[in-house]
Amino acid sequence: MNVEKEELSFNLEMPAVGVIKGVLAKDIEVVGERVVNLRTCARPYRNIYTVAQLRTIRNVIEKYGSGKVHLSPRHNLEIPEVRQKDLDSALKELYISGLFPGGAGTSVRNIFTCPHWCSKAVRPVQELGMMVSANFADRDMPNKVTISFAGCSNGCSRPQNSDIGVIAIGRVEAAGGRCVDDCLKCIEACPFGAIDRTGGQVRINDKCVYCLRCVDACSEGLLHVKETGFRVLIGGKEGSTVRFGAEYAVFVGDFEVLEIIERALSSYLKKAGFRPGSEKKRERLGEVVERLGLDEFMKESPA
Ligand code: SF4
Ligand code: SF4
Ligand code: SF4
């Protein structure tokens, strides 16, 4: 046995049971001798951090880390170069401030939503994001799963390239009144060429993506919101290969969104195989959708 080598090796000592419930090795990455990177995020889901939490982060990185913090693309805070001996103390201080380890490995990653104050939002998405986080965040999966919510079709939270993407949408209706002469305001406001004007009236055509930008543009009140709901995309992905999610449902409500997410995750658990040429790495959700087709993927199957 090579004693010298063994003495130099690093064994991650996880926090004692009961110190912080739910700390997993995947959330703590060994990067060097007795040094770790720590991932943390607010629970239940918030990708908004309070000033108090940011103060805690500052204290933790100054006391136990190297004075740096990285904000990941899914709004996890990554604190690099924490000394092993300080791991318990760092986790405790974060925990007291409502910051938990999580959002890494082959699991449902940090749920990503738009901020609630954006004036373009067709419907708020943060509460739905919190419900999804409370039910599904950090659940073990065959590979990582990203779930994103966008308040409008701009998709700032990248729902199109997430395993499951949810976008708030609204259906606009032309009230049928006569337009002001020469007015083109709604037509100019629509980025998709989805409004035609003939004979002094407007008509919405099938290029509409339900963003509702035209409604505010009409000062005559001739355009109304008929209904709002969510569009659900399944099977998108970012990374070395990029996929856009396929549309699974439109104009569904909050509880249907939860049901669809539950069904998609359950199908993924049952139907994921190994990636070609690998006996360890499992397919991403989008790869299973590509192999089976979306309808077959979403079909209920026995446990
Ligand atoms: S997707 Fe829409 S609601 Fe969300 S941040 Fe972007 S513009 Fe605002
Ligand atoms: S809802 Fe959006 S896409 Fe549809 S007509 Fe209005 S502006 Fe155009
Ligand atoms: S619907 Fe309103 S904004 Fe559009 S052309 Fe008619 S009057 Fe103008």
mmCIF file with all atom_site columns, C-alpha atoms in Angstrom, residues 78-208:
data_model
loop_
_atom_site.group_PDB
_atom_site.id
_atom_site.type_symbol
_atom_site.label_atom_id
_atom_site.label_alt_id
_atom_site.label_comp_id
_atom_site.label_asym_id
_atom_site.label_entity_id
_atom_site.label_seq_id
_atom_site.pdbx_PDB_ins_code
_atom_site.Cartn_x
_atom_site.Cartn_y
_atom_site.Cartn_z
_atom_site.occupancy
_atom_site.B_iso_or_equiv
_atom_site.pdbx_formal_charge
_atom_site.auth_seq_id
_atom_site.auth_comp_id
_atom_site.auth_asym_id
_atom_site.auth_atom_id
_atom_site.pdbx_PDB_model_num
ATOM 1   C CA . GLU A 1 78  ? -21.626 28.730 -6.199  1.00 0.00 ? 78  GLU A CA 1
ATOM 2   C CA . ILE A 1 79  ? -19.112 29.473 -3.464  1.00 0.00 ? 79  ILE A CA 1
ATOM 3   C CA . PRO A 1 80  ? -15.695 28.199 -4.493  1.00 0.00 ? 80  PRO A CA 1
ATOM 4   C CA . GLU A 1 81  ? -12.707 27.189 -2.382  1.00 0.00 ? 81  GLU A CA 1
ATOM 5   C CA . VAL A 1 82  ? -14.341 26.660 1.029   1.00 0.00 ? 82  VAL A CA 1
ATOM 6   C CA . ARG A 1 83  ? -11.953 24.929 3.422   1.00 0.00 ? 83  ARG A CA 1
ATOM 7   C CA . GLN A 1 84  ? -13.120 21.468 4.521   1.00 0.00 ? 84  GLN A CA 1
ATOM 8   C CA . LYS A 1 85  ? -12.773 22.328 8.224   1.00 0.00 ? 85  LYS A CA 1
ATOM 9   C CA . ASP A 1 86  ? -15.199 25.246 7.748   1.00 0.00 ? 86  ASP A CA 1
ATOM 10  C CA . LEU A 1 87  ? -17.836 23.333 5.757   1.00 0.00 ? 87  LEU A CA 1
ATOM 11  C CA . ASP A 1 88  ? -20.241 22.741 8.671   1.00 0.00 ? 88  ASP A CA 1
ATOM 12  C CA . SER A 1 89  ? -20.037 26.373 9.813   1.00 0.00 ? 89  SER A CA 1
ATOM 13  C CA . ALA A 1 90  ? -20.569 27.691 6.274   1.00 0.00 ? 90  ALA A CA 1
ATOM 14  C CA . LEU A 1 91  ? -23.589 25.413 5.724   1.00 0.00 ? 91  LEU A CA 1
ATOM 15  C CA . LYS A 1 92  ? -25.115 26.395 9.069   1.00 0.00 ? 92  LYS A CA 1
ATOM 16  C CA . GLU A 1 93  ? -24.830 30.130 8.362   1.00 0.00 ? 93  GLU A CA 1
ATOM 17  C CA . LEU A 1 94  ? -26.367 29.676 4.907   1.00 0.00 ? 94  LEU A CA 1
ATOM 18  C CA . TYR A 1 95  ? -29.152 27.481 6.298   1.00 0.00 ? 95  TYR A CA 1
ATOM 19  C CA . ILE A 1 96  ? -30.150 30.042 8.949   1.00 0.00 ? 96  ILE A CA 1
ATOM 20  C CA . SER A 1 97  ? -30.489 32.569 6.138   1.00 0.00 ? 97  SER A CA 1
ATOM 21  C CA . GLY A 1 98  ? -32.794 30.281 4.086   1.00 0.00 ? 98  GLY A CA 1
ATOM 22  C CA . LEU A 1 99  ? -30.087 29.102 1.688   1.00 0.00 ? 99  LEU A CA 1
ATOM 23  C CA . PHE A 1 100 ? -29.811 25.357 1.088   1.00 0.00 ? 100 PHE A CA 1
ATOM 24  C CA . PRO A 1 101 ? -27.347 23.148 -0.753  1.00 0.00 ? 101 PRO A CA 1
ATOM 25  C CA . GLY A 1 102 ? -28.853 21.767 -3.964  1.00 0.00 ? 102 GLY A CA 1
ATOM 26  C CA . GLY A 1 103 ? -29.331 22.136 -7.672  1.00 0.00 ? 103 GLY A CA 1
ATOM 27  C CA . ALA A 1 104 ? -26.590 19.828 -8.932  1.00 0.00 ? 104 ALA A CA 1
ATOM 28  C CA . GLY A 1 105 ? -26.120 16.305 -10.303 1.00 0.00 ? 105 GLY A CA 1
ATOM 29  C CA . THR A 1 106 ? -28.653 13.981 -11.934 1.00 0.00 ? 106 THR A CA 1
ATOM 30  C CA . SER A 1 107 ? -31.742 15.588 -10.446 1.00 0.00 ? 107 SER A CA 1
ATOM 31  C CA . VAL A 1 108 ? -34.350 18.279 -11.039 1.00 0.00 ? 108 VAL A CA 1
ATOM 32  C CA . ARG A 1 109 ? -32.245 21.451 -11.027 1.00 0.00 ? 109 ARG A CA 1
ATOM 33  C CA . ASN A 1 110 ? -33.107 24.864 -9.631  1.00 0.00 ? 110 ASN A CA 1
ATOM 34  C CA . ILE A 1 111 ? -36.484 25.921 -11.063 1.00 0.00 ? 111 ILE A CA 1
ATOM 35  C CA . PHE A 1 112 ? -36.005 29.030 -13.164 1.00 0.00 ? 112 PHE A CA 1
ATOM 36  C CA . THR A 1 113 ? -38.644 31.787 -13.542 1.00 0.00 ? 113 THR A CA 1
ATOM 37  C CA . CYS A 1 114 ? -38.843 35.426 -14.622 1.00 0.00 ? 114 CYS A CA 1
ATOM 38  C CA . PRO A 1 115 ? -38.960 38.100 -11.906 1.00 0.00 ? 115 PRO A CA 1
ATOM 39  C CA . HIS A 1 116 ? -42.487 38.981 -10.799 1.00 0.00 ? 116 HIS A CA 1
ATOM 40  C CA . TRP A 1 117 ? -42.166 42.713 -11.537 1.00 0.00 ? 117 TRP A CA 1
ATOM 41  C CA . CYS A 1 118 ? -41.717 42.509 -15.300 1.00 0.00 ? 118 CYS A CA 1
ATOM 42  C CA . SER A 1 119 ? -44.401 44.650 -16.954 1.00 0.00 ? 119 SER A CA 1
ATOM 43  C CA . LYS A 1 120 ? -44.524 42.380 -20.010 1.00 0.00 ? 120 LYS A CA 1
ATOM 44  C CA . ALA A 1 121 ? -45.764 39.344 -18.072 1.00 0.00 ? 121 ALA A CA 1
ATOM 45  C CA . VAL A 1 122 ? -49.041 37.935 -19.410 1.00 0.00 ? 122 VAL A CA 1
ATOM 46  C CA . ARG A 1 123 ? -49.449 35.958 -16.196 1.00 0.00 ? 123 ARG A CA 1
ATOM 47  C CA . PRO A 1 124 ? -47.268 35.722 -13.077 1.00 0.00 ? 124 PRO A CA 1
ATOM 48  C CA . VAL A 1 125 ? -45.228 32.521 -12.901 1.00 0.00 ? 125 VAL A CA 1
ATOM 49  C CA . GLN A 1 126 ? -43.359 32.702 -9.578  1.00 0.00 ? 126 GLN A CA 1
ATOM 50  C CA . GLU A 1 127 ? -45.997 30.992 -7.411  1.00 0.00 ? 127 GLU A CA 1
ATOM 51  C CA . LEU A 1 128 ? -46.299 28.158 -9.911  1.00 0.00 ? 128 LEU A CA 1
ATOM 52  C CA . GLY A 1 129 ? -42.505 27.913 -9.932  1.00 0.00 ? 129 GLY A CA 1
ATOM 53  C CA . MET A 1 130 ? -42.515 27.678 -6.126  1.00 0.00 ? 130 MET A CA 1
ATOM 54  C CA . MET A 1 131 ? -45.143 24.916 -6.202  1.00 0.00 ? 131 MET A CA 1
ATOM 55  C CA . VAL A 1 132 ? -43.097 22.969 -8.737  1.00 0.00 ? 132 VAL A CA 1
ATOM 56  C CA . SER A 1 133 ? -39.997 23.515 -6.625  1.00 0.00 ? 133 SER A CA 1
ATOM 57  C CA . ALA A 1 134 ? -41.737 22.329 -3.454  1.00 0.00 ? 134 ALA A CA 1
ATOM 58  C CA . ASN A 1 135 ? -42.933 19.168 -5.243  1.00 0.00 ? 135 ASN A CA 1
ATOM 59  C CA . PHE A 1 136 ? -40.104 18.260 -7.593  1.00 0.00 ? 136 PHE A CA 1
ATOM 60  C CA . ALA A 1 137 ? -36.859 20.195 -6.951  1.00 0.00 ? 137 ALA A CA 1
ATOM 61  C CA . ASP A 1 138 ? -33.809 17.994 -6.338  1.00 0.00 ? 138 ASP A CA 1
ATOM 62  C CA . ARG A 1 139 ? -35.782 14.804 -7.125  1.00 0.00 ? 139 ARG A CA 1
ATOM 63  C CA . ASP A 1 140 ? -33.398 12.099 -8.399  1.00 0.00 ? 140 ASP A CA 1
ATOM 64  C CA . MET A 1 141 ? -33.597 11.588 -12.156 1.00 0.00 ? 141 MET A CA 1
ATOM 65  C CA . PRO A 1 142 ? -31.717 9.527  -14.783 1.00 0.00 ? 142 PRO A CA 1
ATOM 66  C CA . ASN A 1 143 ? -29.889 12.699 -15.860 1.00 0.00 ? 143 ASN A CA 1
ATOM 67  C CA . LYS A 1 144 ? -30.284 16.387 -15.042 1.00 0.00 ? 144 LYS A CA 1
ATOM 68  C CA . VAL A 1 145 ? -33.705 17.956 -15.669 1.00 0.00 ? 145 VAL A CA 1
ATOM 69  C CA . THR A 1 146 ? -34.253 21.677 -16.172 1.00 0.00 ? 146 THR A CA 1
ATOM 70  C CA . ILE A 1 147 ? -37.677 23.298 -15.733 1.00 0.00 ? 147 ILE A CA 1
ATOM 71  C CA . SER A 1 148 ? -38.232 26.954 -16.660 1.00 0.00 ? 148 SER A CA 1
ATOM 72  C CA . PHE A 1 149 ? -41.190 29.331 -16.472 1.00 0.00 ? 149 PHE A CA 1
ATOM 73  C CA . ALA A 1 150 ? -41.543 32.472 -18.583 1.00 0.00 ? 150 ALA A CA 1
ATOM 74  C CA . GLY A 1 151 ? -44.134 35.185 -18.017 1.00 0.00 ? 151 GLY A CA 1
ATOM 75  C CA . CYS A 1 152 ? -44.460 35.877 -21.743 1.00 0.00 ? 152 CYS A CA 1
ATOM 76  C CA . SER A 1 153 ? -43.342 34.633 -25.138 1.00 0.00 ? 153 SER A CA 1
ATOM 77  C CA . ASN A 1 154 ? -40.051 36.558 -24.887 1.00 0.00 ? 154 ASN A CA 1
ATOM 78  C CA . GLY A 1 155 ? -38.830 33.529 -22.931 1.00 0.00 ? 155 GLY A CA 1
ATOM 79  C CA . CYS A 1 156 ? -36.072 35.262 -20.926 1.00 0.00 ? 156 CYS A CA 1
ATOM 80  C CA . SER A 1 157 ? -35.804 32.182 -18.663 1.00 0.00 ? 157 SER A CA 1
ATOM 81  C CA . ARG A 1 158 ? -35.031 30.048 -21.754 1.00 0.00 ? 158 ARG A CA 1
ATOM 82  C CA . PRO A 1 159 ? -38.083 27.737 -21.659 1.00 0.00 ? 159 PRO A CA 1
ATOM 83  C CA . GLN A 1 160 ? -37.510 26.676 -25.262 1.00 0.00 ? 160 GLN A CA 1
ATOM 84  C CA . ASN A 1 161 ? -34.189 24.988 -24.374 1.00 0.00 ? 161 ASN A CA 1
ATOM 85  C CA . SER A 1 162 ? -35.287 23.491 -21.054 1.00 0.00 ? 162 SER A CA 1
ATOM 86  C CA . ASP A 1 163 ? -36.350 19.871 -20.571 1.00 0.00 ? 163 ASP A CA 1
ATOM 87  C CA . ILE A 1 164 ? -39.743 21.293 -19.587 1.00 0.00 ? 164 ILE A CA 1
ATOM 88  C CA . GLY A 1 165 ? -40.593 24.881 -20.539 1.00 0.00 ? 165 GLY A CA 1
ATOM 89  C CA . VAL A 1 166 ? -43.751 26.704 -19.465 1.00 0.00 ? 166 VAL A CA 1
ATOM 90  C CA . ILE A 1 167 ? -44.716 30.028 -21.095 1.00 0.00 ? 167 ILE A CA 1
ATOM 91  C CA . ALA A 1 168 ? -47.612 32.298 -20.072 1.00 0.00 ? 168 ALA A CA 1
ATOM 92  C CA . ILE A 1 169 ? -49.757 33.165 -23.098 1.00 0.00 ? 169 ILE A CA 1
ATOM 93  C CA . GLY A 1 170 ? -52.925 35.141 -23.818 1.00 0.00 ? 170 GLY A CA 1
ATOM 94  C CA . ARG A 1 171 ? -55.468 34.966 -26.645 1.00 0.00 ? 171 ARG A CA 1
ATOM 95  C CA . VAL A 1 172 ? -56.427 38.318 -28.127 1.00 0.00 ? 172 VAL A CA 1
ATOM 96  C CA . GLU A 1 173 ? -59.814 39.007 -29.656 1.00 0.00 ? 173 GLU A CA 1
ATOM 97  C CA . ALA A 1 174 ? -60.748 41.841 -32.035 1.00 0.00 ? 174 ALA A CA 1
ATOM 98  C CA . ALA A 1 175 ? -63.949 43.380 -30.686 1.00 0.00 ? 175 ALA A CA 1
ATOM 99  C CA . GLY A 1 176 ? -65.231 44.085 -34.165 1.00 0.00 ? 176 GLY A CA 1
ATOM 100 C CA . GLY A 1 177 ? -65.509 47.890 -33.901 1.00 0.00 ? 177 GLY A CA 1
ATOM 101 C CA . ARG A 1 178 ? -64.373 50.270 -36.597 1.00 0.00 ? 178 ARG A CA 1
ATOM 102 C CA . CYS A 1 179 ? -60.713 51.350 -36.412 1.00 0.00 ? 179 CYS A CA 1
ATOM 103 C CA . VAL A 1 180 ? -59.520 54.940 -36.367 1.00 0.00 ? 180 VAL A CA 1
ATOM 104 C CA . ASP A 1 181 ? -58.680 56.035 -39.922 1.00 0.00 ? 181 ASP A CA 1
ATOM 105 C CA . ASP A 1 182 ? -55.073 55.302 -40.885 1.00 0.00 ? 182 ASP A CA 1
ATOM 106 C CA . CYS A 1 183 ? -54.249 53.793 -37.464 1.00 0.00 ? 183 CYS A CA 1
ATOM 107 C CA . LEU A 1 184 ? -51.675 51.000 -37.611 1.00 0.00 ? 184 LEU A CA 1
ATOM 108 C CA . LYS A 1 185 ? -50.578 51.003 -33.954 1.00 0.00 ? 185 LYS A CA 1
ATOM 109 C CA . CYS A 1 186 ? -51.404 47.366 -33.156 1.00 0.00 ? 186 CYS A CA 1
ATOM 110 C CA . ILE A 1 187 ? -49.928 46.192 -36.475 1.00 0.00 ? 187 ILE A CA 1
ATOM 111 C CA . GLU A 1 188 ? -46.702 48.058 -35.702 1.00 0.00 ? 188 GLU A CA 1
ATOM 112 C CA . ALA A 1 189 ? -46.629 46.649 -32.154 1.00 0.00 ? 189 ALA A CA 1
ATOM 113 C CA . CYS A 1 190 ? -46.950 43.025 -33.321 1.00 0.00 ? 190 CYS A CA 1
ATOM 114 C CA . PRO A 1 191 ? -43.487 41.555 -34.034 1.00 0.00 ? 191 PRO A CA 1
ATOM 115 C CA . PHE A 1 192 ? -44.969 38.549 -35.833 1.00 0.00 ? 192 PHE A CA 1
ATOM 116 C CA . GLY A 1 193 ? -47.107 40.036 -38.606 1.00 0.00 ? 193 GLY A CA 1
ATOM 117 C CA . ALA A 1 194 ? -50.159 38.437 -37.004 1.00 0.00 ? 194 ALA A CA 1
ATOM 118 C CA . ILE A 1 195 ? -52.654 41.291 -37.542 1.00 0.00 ? 195 ILE A CA 1
ATOM 119 C CA . ASP A 1 196 ? -54.363 42.075 -40.855 1.00 0.00 ? 196 ASP A CA 1
ATOM 120 C CA . ARG A 1 197 ? -56.427 45.207 -41.412 1.00 0.00 ? 197 ARG A CA 1
ATOM 121 C CA . THR A 1 198 ? -59.076 45.200 -44.115 1.00 0.00 ? 198 THR A CA 1
ATOM 122 C CA . GLY A 1 199 ? -62.188 47.321 -44.561 1.00 0.00 ? 199 GLY A CA 1
ATOM 123 C CA . GLY A 1 200 ? -61.550 49.395 -41.426 1.00 0.00 ? 200 GLY A CA 1
ATOM 124 C CA . GLN A 1 201 ? -61.328 46.367 -39.126 1.00 0.00 ? 201 GLN A CA 1
ATOM 125 C CA . VAL A 1 202 ? -58.510 44.168 -37.810 1.00 0.00 ? 202 VAL A CA 1
ATOM 126 C CA . ARG A 1 203 ? -58.286 40.391 -37.775 1.00 0.00 ? 203 ARG A CA 1
ATOM 127 C CA . ILE A 1 204 ? -55.793 38.173 -35.899 1.00 0.00 ? 204 ILE A CA 1
ATOM 128 C CA . ASN A 1 205 ? -54.209 35.569 -38.175 1.00 0.00 ? 205 ASN A CA 1
ATOM 129 C CA . ASP A 1 206 ? -52.578 32.229 -37.384 1.00 0.00 ? 206 ASP A CA 1
ATOM 130 C CA . LYS A 1 207 ? -49.083 33.673 -36.952 1.00 0.00 ? 207 LYS A CA 1
ATOM 131 C CA . CYS A 1 208 ? -50.137 34.891 -33.483 1.00 0.00 ? 208 CYS A CA 1
#
